[in-house]
XYZ file of C-alpha atoms in Angstrom:
608
model
C 133.973 96.191 106.828
C 131.951 96.933 109.537
C 133.362 100.808 109.975
C 133.210 101.434 106.362
C 129.527 100.776 106.177
C 129.437 103.197 109.291
C 131.017 105.361 107.238
C 129.037 105.321 104.082
C 125.719 105.353 105.719
C 123.663 108.317 104.590
C 122.627 110.898 107.172
C 118.836 111.478 107.423
C 118.809 114.524 105.536
C 120.013 112.425 102.450
C 117.247 110.172 102.464
C 114.748 111.431 99.834
C 111.419 112.587 101.338
C 109.506 109.916 99.229
C 111.321 107.109 101.522
C 110.667 108.641 104.919
C 107.401 108.459 106.927
C 105.497 111.394 107.405
C 104.385 112.030 111.124
C 102.261 114.861 110.391
C 99.116 112.700 111.078
C 100.150 112.900 114.521
C 101.861 116.490 115.066
C 102.382 119.127 112.788
C 105.386 119.978 114.449
C 107.401 119.858 117.332
C 105.881 122.937 118.916
C 102.679 121.080 118.678
C 103.783 118.080 120.316
C 105.044 120.359 123.257
C 101.752 122.003 123.302
C 99.692 119.173 124.241
C 102.199 117.590 125.969
C 101.701 120.643 128.489
C 98.004 120.549 128.614
C 97.766 116.826 129.517
C 100.697 117.225 132.261
C 98.229 119.021 133.509
C 95.431 116.788 133.768
C 96.980 113.572 134.478
C 96.274 114.170 138.625
C 92.027 114.417 137.687
C 91.939 110.596 137.767
C 92.615 110.961 141.377
C 88.965 112.577 142.209
C 87.408 109.309 141.401
C 89.748 107.169 143.875
C 87.223 105.386 146.138
C 84.161 106.503 144.174
C 83.856 104.245 141.054
C 80.910 102.182 142.894
C 78.596 105.071 143.826
C 76.816 106.084 141.089
C 76.573 105.043 137.422
C 77.043 108.404 136.317
C 80.711 108.284 138.286
C 81.492 104.881 137.047
C 80.774 106.194 133.528
C 82.997 109.616 134.095
C 85.633 107.747 135.529
C 86.071 105.452 132.921
C 85.469 108.012 130.197
C 88.174 110.232 131.465
C 90.879 107.385 131.897
C 90.283 106.586 128.283
C 90.830 110.264 126.827
C 93.907 110.392 129.112
C 95.017 107.582 127.812
C 94.511 108.042 124.208
C 96.248 111.211 124.366
C 99.294 109.586 126.247
C 99.394 107.301 123.080
C 99.642 109.585 120.867
C 102.536 111.862 122.206
C 104.114 108.610 122.938
C 103.491 107.626 119.299
C 105.199 110.921 117.895
C 108.373 110.937 120.113
C 108.855 107.148 119.284
C 109.063 107.261 116.204
C 110.928 110.864 116.155
C 113.749 109.204 118.327
C 113.956 105.850 115.950
C 114.538 108.314 113.264
C 118.016 109.092 114.713
C 118.689 107.420 118.022
C 121.008 109.774 118.819
C 119.500 113.272 118.704
C 119.154 114.278 122.501
C 115.977 116.352 121.749
C 114.115 113.518 120.891
C 115.707 111.050 123.142
C 114.487 113.711 125.951
C 110.915 113.861 124.713
C 110.545 110.077 124.573
C 111.955 110.142 128.185
C 109.459 112.514 129.348
C 106.460 111.030 127.699
C 107.702 107.641 129.145
C 107.563 109.307 132.881
C 104.127 110.689 132.498
C 102.607 107.680 130.842
C 103.758 106.011 134.368
C 102.525 108.434 136.092
C 99.391 108.075 134.882
C 99.312 104.458 135.627
C 100.014 104.509 139.268
C 97.661 107.409 139.539
C 94.566 105.019 137.532
C 96.312 102.029 139.281
C 93.487 101.656 141.874
C 90.612 101.224 139.090
C 90.398 97.687 138.496
C 90.372 96.668 142.172
C 87.472 99.626 142.919
C 85.714 98.063 139.803
C 86.159 94.233 141.563
C 84.624 95.850 144.491
C 81.259 96.807 143.020
C 78.408 93.798 143.585
C 77.555 92.269 140.442
C 74.179 92.873 140.706
C 74.913 96.835 141.368
C 77.006 97.052 138.253
C 74.465 95.184 136.127
C 72.095 97.818 137.466
C 74.222 100.623 136.220
C 74.560 99.333 132.964
C 70.672 98.904 132.900
C 70.610 102.866 133.965
C 73.674 104.298 131.879
C 73.199 103.827 127.770
C 76.851 105.292 127.714
C 78.009 102.580 130.189
C 77.081 99.855 127.619
C 80.138 100.426 125.609
C 82.280 99.239 128.564
C 80.120 96.096 128.838
C 82.864 93.608 127.562
C 85.541 95.195 129.645
C 83.647 94.898 132.450
C 82.708 91.694 132.082
C 86.508 90.352 131.566
C 87.209 92.127 134.964
C 84.359 90.488 136.537
C 85.394 86.980 135.220
C 88.346 86.804 137.178
C 87.285 88.474 140.476
C 87.437 84.886 142.369
C 90.797 85.311 141.587
C 91.678 88.407 142.971
C 91.977 89.253 146.948
C 91.292 92.074 149.439
C 92.681 95.478 148.451
C 95.295 95.161 151.317
C 96.493 91.602 150.160
C 96.316 93.246 146.745
C 98.386 96.014 147.766
C 101.319 93.315 149.211
C 101.094 91.700 145.766
C 101.861 94.290 144.138
C 104.704 95.344 146.211
C 106.105 92.189 145.663
C 106.314 92.443 141.762
C 109.675 94.350 141.410
C 111.391 91.730 143.798
C 109.566 88.720 141.806
C 111.357 89.917 138.893
C 114.409 89.047 140.116
C 115.119 85.899 138.048
C 113.982 87.563 134.898
C 116.579 90.735 135.356
C 119.154 88.326 136.622
C 118.856 86.155 133.409
C 118.698 89.604 131.855
C 122.169 91.139 133.099
C 123.987 87.807 133.165
C 122.749 87.182 129.392
C 123.568 90.434 128.527
C 126.408 92.012 130.517
C 128.339 89.270 132.242
C 129.133 86.581 129.859
C 131.998 86.319 127.220
C 132.692 83.778 124.848
C 136.054 82.384 123.493
C 137.453 83.240 119.829
C 137.500 80.823 117.323
C 139.758 80.594 113.901
C 137.936 81.659 110.912
C 138.596 80.045 107.536
C 142.047 82.210 106.961
C 142.816 81.557 110.503
C 141.915 84.542 112.021
C 140.644 84.752 115.158
C 136.633 85.508 114.894
C 135.177 86.610 119.097
C 131.815 84.417 119.018
C 128.960 86.530 120.456
C 125.041 86.530 120.361
C 125.132 88.638 117.181
C 127.631 86.343 115.471
C 126.529 83.219 116.741
C 123.116 82.153 114.221
C 125.864 83.383 111.521
C 128.598 81.369 112.107
C 126.095 78.300 112.458
C 124.662 79.307 108.748
C 128.626 79.246 107.460
C 129.753 76.565 104.494
C 132.888 75.609 106.612
C 131.704 72.619 109.092
C 134.519 73.403 111.267
C 133.391 77.188 111.979
C 129.921 75.605 112.373
C 130.960 73.086 115.026
C 133.699 75.237 116.706
C 131.311 78.095 117.055
C 128.270 75.657 118.348
C 131.001 74.257 121.001
C 132.566 77.711 122.037
C 128.956 79.366 122.614
C 127.411 76.548 124.568
C 130.685 76.242 127.057
C 130.310 79.548 128.103
C 126.699 78.825 129.323
C 128.242 75.422 130.808
C 130.558 77.200 132.906
C 127.493 79.059 134.391
C 124.731 76.293 134.548
C 124.590 76.143 138.640
C 123.919 79.895 138.176
C 121.354 79.861 135.644
C 119.506 76.688 136.849
C 118.884 78.406 140.334
C 117.729 81.614 138.373
C 115.379 79.573 135.715
C 114.668 77.887 139.240
C 113.354 80.939 140.978
C 111.234 82.373 137.801
C 109.482 78.951 137.531
C 108.862 78.991 141.790
C 107.384 82.933 140.995
C 105.207 81.637 138.966
C 103.992 78.773 141.055
C 103.932 81.544 143.961
C 101.208 83.609 141.610
C 99.191 81.016 140.471
C 98.539 79.466 144.209
C 97.632 83.207 145.824
C 95.346 83.393 142.539
C 93.712 80.303 142.929
C 94.295 78.723 139.832
C 94.662 75.300 138.892
C 98.281 75.377 137.353
C 100.755 78.038 136.395
C 99.838 77.045 133.173
C 96.213 78.053 133.559
C 97.161 81.266 135.383
C 99.037 82.451 132.718
C 96.418 81.856 129.977
C 93.629 83.033 132.228
C 94.450 86.754 131.119
C 92.969 85.839 127.476
C 90.475 83.635 128.071
C 92.715 80.464 126.344
C 91.445 77.195 127.153
C 94.587 74.985 128.801
C 93.784 72.804 125.706
C 95.171 75.019 122.854
C 98.616 75.041 124.675
C 97.973 71.131 125.122
C 96.527 70.159 121.799
C 99.580 72.320 119.939
C 102.075 70.057 121.649
C 100.179 66.628 121.214
C 99.089 67.393 117.698
C 102.790 68.320 117.085
C 103.918 65.235 119.071
C 101.688 63.022 116.795
C 103.230 64.799 113.538
C 107.014 64.413 113.752
C 107.626 62.224 110.577
C 107.708 65.265 108.590
C 110.386 66.641 110.933
C 112.409 63.627 110.995
C 111.775 63.661 106.817
C 113.415 66.827 106.450
C 116.439 65.836 109.131
C 117.366 62.878 106.632
C 116.818 65.265 103.314
C 119.141 67.491 105.049
C 121.813 65.355 105.783
C 121.549 63.990 102.247
C 122.109 67.389 100.489
C 124.731 68.096 103.076
C 126.367 64.985 101.761
C 127.380 64.374 105.847
C 127.711 60.816 107.266
C 126.376 62.176 110.456
C 124.219 64.914 110.882
C 124.686 67.101 114.012
C 123.157 70.018 115.847
C 125.351 72.496 114.676
C 124.306 71.651 110.627
C 120.354 72.899 111.418
C 120.956 75.929 110.132
C 123.200 75.952 107.177
C 121.426 76.097 103.898
C 120.940 72.775 101.895
C 121.341 74.969 98.579
C 123.623 76.857 96.827
C 124.216 80.499 97.372
C 121.335 81.934 94.699
C 121.312 86.009 94.371
C 117.777 86.985 94.348
C 118.033 91.042 94.405
C 114.607 92.619 95.057
C 114.757 96.520 95.024
C 111.913 98.415 97.257
C 109.956 99.414 94.218
C 109.745 95.432 92.965
C 109.117 94.732 96.170
C 105.940 96.360 96.306
C 104.608 95.046 93.056
C 105.195 92.010 94.041
C 103.570 91.927 97.560
C 100.550 94.087 95.427
C 100.048 90.776 93.402
C 100.407 88.385 95.890
C 98.268 90.021 97.811
C 95.644 90.321 95.354
C 93.272 87.147 96.972
C 92.383 89.561 99.496
C 90.485 91.877 97.549
C 90.689 95.265 95.896
C 89.600 97.191 99.441
C 92.640 95.645 101.278
C 94.595 96.394 98.066
C 93.815 99.958 98.115
C 94.966 100.543 101.672
C 98.571 98.393 100.708
C 98.713 101.095 98.074
C 97.793 104.106 100.322
C 100.646 102.803 102.575
C 103.113 103.110 99.831
C 101.892 106.247 98.419
C 101.186 108.046 101.392
C 104.160 107.845 103.354
C 103.395 105.269 106.052
C 106.794 103.749 105.741
C 110.311 104.740 106.457
C 112.262 102.967 104.219
C 115.762 103.022 104.009
C 119.126 103.012 107.144
C 120.240 106.360 107.615
C 123.029 107.412 110.561
C 121.511 106.761 113.971
C 118.561 104.889 112.832
C 116.784 102.380 114.563
C 117.822 98.813 113.571
C 115.448 96.164 112.575
C 111.780 96.473 111.470
C 108.332 96.975 113.051
C 104.700 98.094 112.703
C 103.442 100.814 115.250
C 99.852 101.753 115.470
C 98.311 105.040 117.173
C 94.428 105.314 117.427
C 94.247 109.045 115.977
C 96.861 108.213 112.912
C 97.418 105.642 110.265
C 100.207 102.502 110.923
C 103.652 103.828 110.749
C 105.930 100.845 109.202
C 109.776 101.340 109.930
C 112.354 99.214 107.624
C 116.280 99.042 106.979
C 115.340 98.077 103.665
C 118.127 96.222 101.579
C 117.583 94.436 98.462
C 116.984 90.736 99.287
C 114.224 88.527 99.667
C 114.354 88.465 103.489
C 113.572 92.111 103.054
C 110.256 91.440 100.673
C 109.238 89.114 103.355
C 109.962 91.138 106.159
C 108.059 94.137 104.373
C 105.054 92.327 103.547
C 105.612 90.717 107.505
C 105.204 94.429 108.404
C 102.076 95.341 106.088
C 99.991 92.517 107.792
C 100.663 94.055 111.307
C 99.617 97.883 109.764
C 96.929 96.176 108.241
C 95.625 94.536 111.470
C 95.565 97.513 113.292
C 94.194 100.037 110.309
C 91.118 97.846 110.456
C 90.575 97.630 114.129
C 91.333 101.213 114.474
C 89.004 101.811 111.457
C 85.867 99.914 113.060
C 86.428 99.591 116.613
C 86.350 102.336 119.491
C 89.388 103.125 121.298
C 88.585 101.004 124.107
C 88.723 98.132 121.919
C 91.157 98.745 118.982
C 94.285 97.189 120.213
C 94.500 93.473 120.072
C 96.047 91.044 122.079
C 99.675 88.948 121.511
C 97.596 85.528 120.939
C 96.362 87.232 117.253
C 99.215 89.196 116.620
C 101.007 87.336 114.586
C 97.960 86.072 112.609
C 98.003 88.930 110.459
C 101.490 89.324 109.619
C 102.197 85.891 108.877
C 98.987 85.157 106.621
C 100.825 88.265 104.057
C 103.505 86.003 104.404
C 102.239 82.744 103.464
C 100.151 84.480 100.371
C 103.587 85.878 99.338
C 104.962 82.477 99.362
C 102.531 80.927 97.567
C 102.648 83.660 94.896
C 106.362 83.127 94.599
C 105.972 79.459 94.068
C 103.362 79.829 91.382
C 105.320 82.340 89.671
C 109.415 81.225 89.997
C 110.543 79.333 87.001
C 114.191 79.145 88.056
C 114.706 76.377 89.988
C 117.567 77.158 92.178
C 115.362 80.498 93.043
C 112.263 77.966 93.699
C 114.836 76.049 95.771
C 116.077 79.021 98.090
C 112.266 79.895 98.149
C 111.191 76.718 99.408
C 113.974 76.283 101.987
C 113.341 79.331 103.141
C 109.746 78.785 103.883
C 110.940 74.703 105.392
C 112.955 76.886 107.852
C 110.011 79.220 108.787
C 108.035 75.936 109.938
C 111.104 74.499 111.719
C 111.619 77.292 114.081
C 108.409 78.812 114.282
C 106.218 75.559 114.713
C 108.757 73.065 115.903
C 111.261 75.008 117.646
C 108.615 76.839 119.707
C 106.124 73.762 120.151
C 109.528 71.771 121.989
C 109.975 75.165 123.752
C 106.838 75.009 124.989
C 107.050 71.455 125.756
C 109.654 71.965 127.965
C 108.291 74.939 129.637
C 105.420 72.945 130.560
C 107.551 69.797 131.662
C 109.817 71.804 133.999
C 106.698 73.714 136.028
C 104.953 70.323 136.243
C 108.160 68.840 137.953
C 108.202 71.871 140.337
C 104.977 71.524 141.178
C 105.765 68.059 142.040
C 108.389 68.901 144.293
C 111.516 68.242 142.384
C 114.351 70.282 142.157
C 115.438 71.668 138.761
C 119.064 70.713 139.076
C 121.342 71.404 136.043
C 121.099 67.645 135.609
C 116.960 67.879 135.071
C 116.956 70.630 133.039
C 119.627 69.228 130.606
C 118.047 65.251 130.872
C 114.531 67.059 129.836
C 115.887 69.312 127.173
C 118.261 66.292 125.498
C 115.065 64.006 125.474
C 113.534 66.915 123.661
C 115.890 67.496 121.094
C 115.951 63.975 120.122
C 112.037 63.334 120.330
C 112.010 66.413 117.739
C 115.044 66.156 115.803
C 114.313 62.041 115.393
C 116.923 59.498 115.478
C 118.944 60.669 112.137
C 120.380 63.452 114.142
C 123.507 63.263 116.865
C 122.231 65.683 119.502
C 125.303 66.827 120.857
C 126.386 66.786 124.438
C 126.530 70.760 123.960
C 122.422 71.453 123.222
C 121.240 70.052 126.533
C 122.547 73.446 128.097
C 120.418 75.698 125.149
C 117.971 75.983 127.795
C 120.431 78.313 129.467
C 120.400 81.071 126.845
C 116.699 81.271 125.621
C 115.289 84.455 127.616
C 111.089 83.387 126.401
C 111.777 81.103 129.386
C 111.442 84.105 131.746
C 107.976 85.000 129.585
C 105.665 82.778 131.507
C 104.217 80.542 128.704
C 104.828 83.296 126.280
C 106.507 81.243 123.487
C 103.347 78.582 122.033
C 101.537 81.746 120.724
C 104.238 81.982 118.009
C 103.159 78.143 116.618
C 99.678 78.580 117.308
C 99.643 81.819 115.250
C 101.988 80.820 113.035
C 99.224 77.690 112.485
C 96.187 79.476 112.061
C 98.024 81.712 109.428
C 98.767 79.072 107.199
C 95.470 77.662 107.561
C 93.573 81.216 106.818
C 95.597 81.587 103.830
C 95.164 78.293 102.598
C 91.182 79.084 102.801
C 91.702 82.145 101.220
C 93.080 80.754 98.387
C 90.796 77.631 97.649
C 87.384 79.311 99.084
C 87.539 82.569 97.641
C 85.639 85.426 98.647
C 83.520 83.793 101.602
C 86.793 82.900 103.563
C 88.544 86.967 102.936
C 85.241 88.373 104.350
C 85.944 86.412 107.403
C 89.541 87.150 107.470
C 88.687 90.825 107.159
C 85.739 90.494 109.951
C 88.774 89.055 112.377
C 90.878 91.939 111.102
C 88.333 94.524 112.643
C 87.490 92.443 115.580
C 90.602 94.257 117.922
C 90.275 92.884 121.409
C 86.046 93.224 121.163
C 86.078 89.889 121.924
C 88.246 87.254 123.236
C 90.955 86.053 120.693
C 89.586 82.154 121.017
C 86.383 83.587 119.555
C 87.932 86.407 117.099
C 89.804 83.789 115.466
C 86.494 81.107 115.496
C 84.641 84.264 113.197
C 87.545 83.915 110.399
C 87.129 80.188 110.868
C 89.881 78.590 112.734
C 89.196 77.154 116.016
C 92.339 76.927 117.781
C 91.060 74.746 120.500
C 90.854 72.093 118.308
C 93.333 70.120 116.715
C 92.651 71.056 113.131
C 94.469 74.253 112.215
C 97.891 72.501 113.902
C 96.949 69.648 111.164
C 96.402 71.552 108.219
C 99.732 73.947 108.879
C 101.596 70.339 109.081
C 100.105 69.213 106.465
C 101.715 72.147 104.110
C 104.955 71.365 105.826
C 104.912 67.529 104.665
C 103.971 68.437 101.408
C 106.852 71.415 101.036
C 109.002 68.799 102.143
C 108.204 66.237 99.682
C 108.317 68.794 96.810
C 111.792 69.930 98.178
C 113.062 66.177 98.081
C 111.985 66.228 94.448
C 113.887 69.326 93.761
C 117.080 68.709 95.826
C 117.429 64.937 95.815
C 115.901 63.360 92.537
C 117.595 66.321 90.271
C 120.412 66.296 91.748
C 120.604 62.478 92.102
C 122.175 62.851 95.602
């Protein structure tokens, strides 16, 4: 089947132009790209003229910052074009080469300009303030400079900073080793399919196998998958332990109270944001327990096991949505955001912002990519499904965030942080979800939509918060001098699964090793942002629907903010304070209501 699919894929030239993105806003042709590439290649070394001189005068500091921004902006535009062309057909040698060349030039520029932050930190604060007073144009950089100076006490001498920088390649070791084990070296057993055929378990197939209607296949895939990690538990526990020690090393040399504080400091995120998330979700686990009970009853199982968490609790519902239908649905669903917002969405649909369909060699998946000097571009591999309807709405949310920030902010502050990145995309999805629930009369389709939304909550709020608590726990243990042995990791992970899913589920022994397969545990306190972003988006979407224009105005102000302020402050402007439990509580209240509605539809109407 897979081979047949490949043979029927269209070539790029067979896709109608109306379904392809138009990159001419970046460069008219490959030749115009080459011309600018050759010009900038000769200019990157101009940064060297400012090394050791940034603190000499207000004029020199301004000139150095301006040159850095100018070159970075051109390099970003060059990269955007090469990367988009490469993604159209990843087998095309020409665009592979263009992308590799601009990546190398970008890396060279980063290396040459790496002196800037350490030099700025060496400028006495009173001197820097006098520069800002002397030179009006420098005031553009005030927030940028304040952000550097805010972290001044956590930087060391230039010689010590050089040593820390040299250690970077070594301290990436645990993450790189895990990547090689997990992607290249590990192998999985085969299991028997429904017709007795051999199925090799793999990363790509695992979740699909857990969704299978046949419970024996789910169980066998679950046991087979984790048996491979159990065989490597000593190596993988040592790898994760080494990564935790790396984080502790950096927090010590940077003089932070904890690894958690050190990881959040870059975006000025209070530690309370992290701990509030864990504490608030922990106080509202009854709704998850209720959902687990609903799942067990709907599946008509005597015991619910961990391998029963992904299989649909409703019968298959065919909800085909063509690309043209998805455009109309999205425009209707996003009406609460106002005419101006919809006008830009229509522009995206009508003016070739989106590369819609799969073709031979095209990069898989979906994304939105922003470049300051062009509108955002969206890559899709659209198939006529409700999943792709939601994916399109999601990517349009990212695109709108980039569009508004680019339109409002100078280049320096146009990009936005990871902490807020998923907010705009999830607001779009939440408004789409509410629209579908309001307008879908077919009961089976309504069940399907509700189940989709409940699984979003389970995977993004509850599961990611469990990951966040595990990450904090193992760092705390290591800080207290405990060895992160396979036994300690397994016990902690087992207990957390029991805590988050409750007593109605059998926490199978195999799940105790799941920590060994999660790449995000090597990202240094990253996963909590999925849960906070989702919760903020649910709260914002509710307010947009309930309050109307005043909430919309605040939300659009947030979208225009880029990185002109810290992410917590930008979200406050939208009306959400992530330093308090309120947004998390509001999101969990929505989950509770969805569970109750699903119970009515699945249990009462079905007499289960």
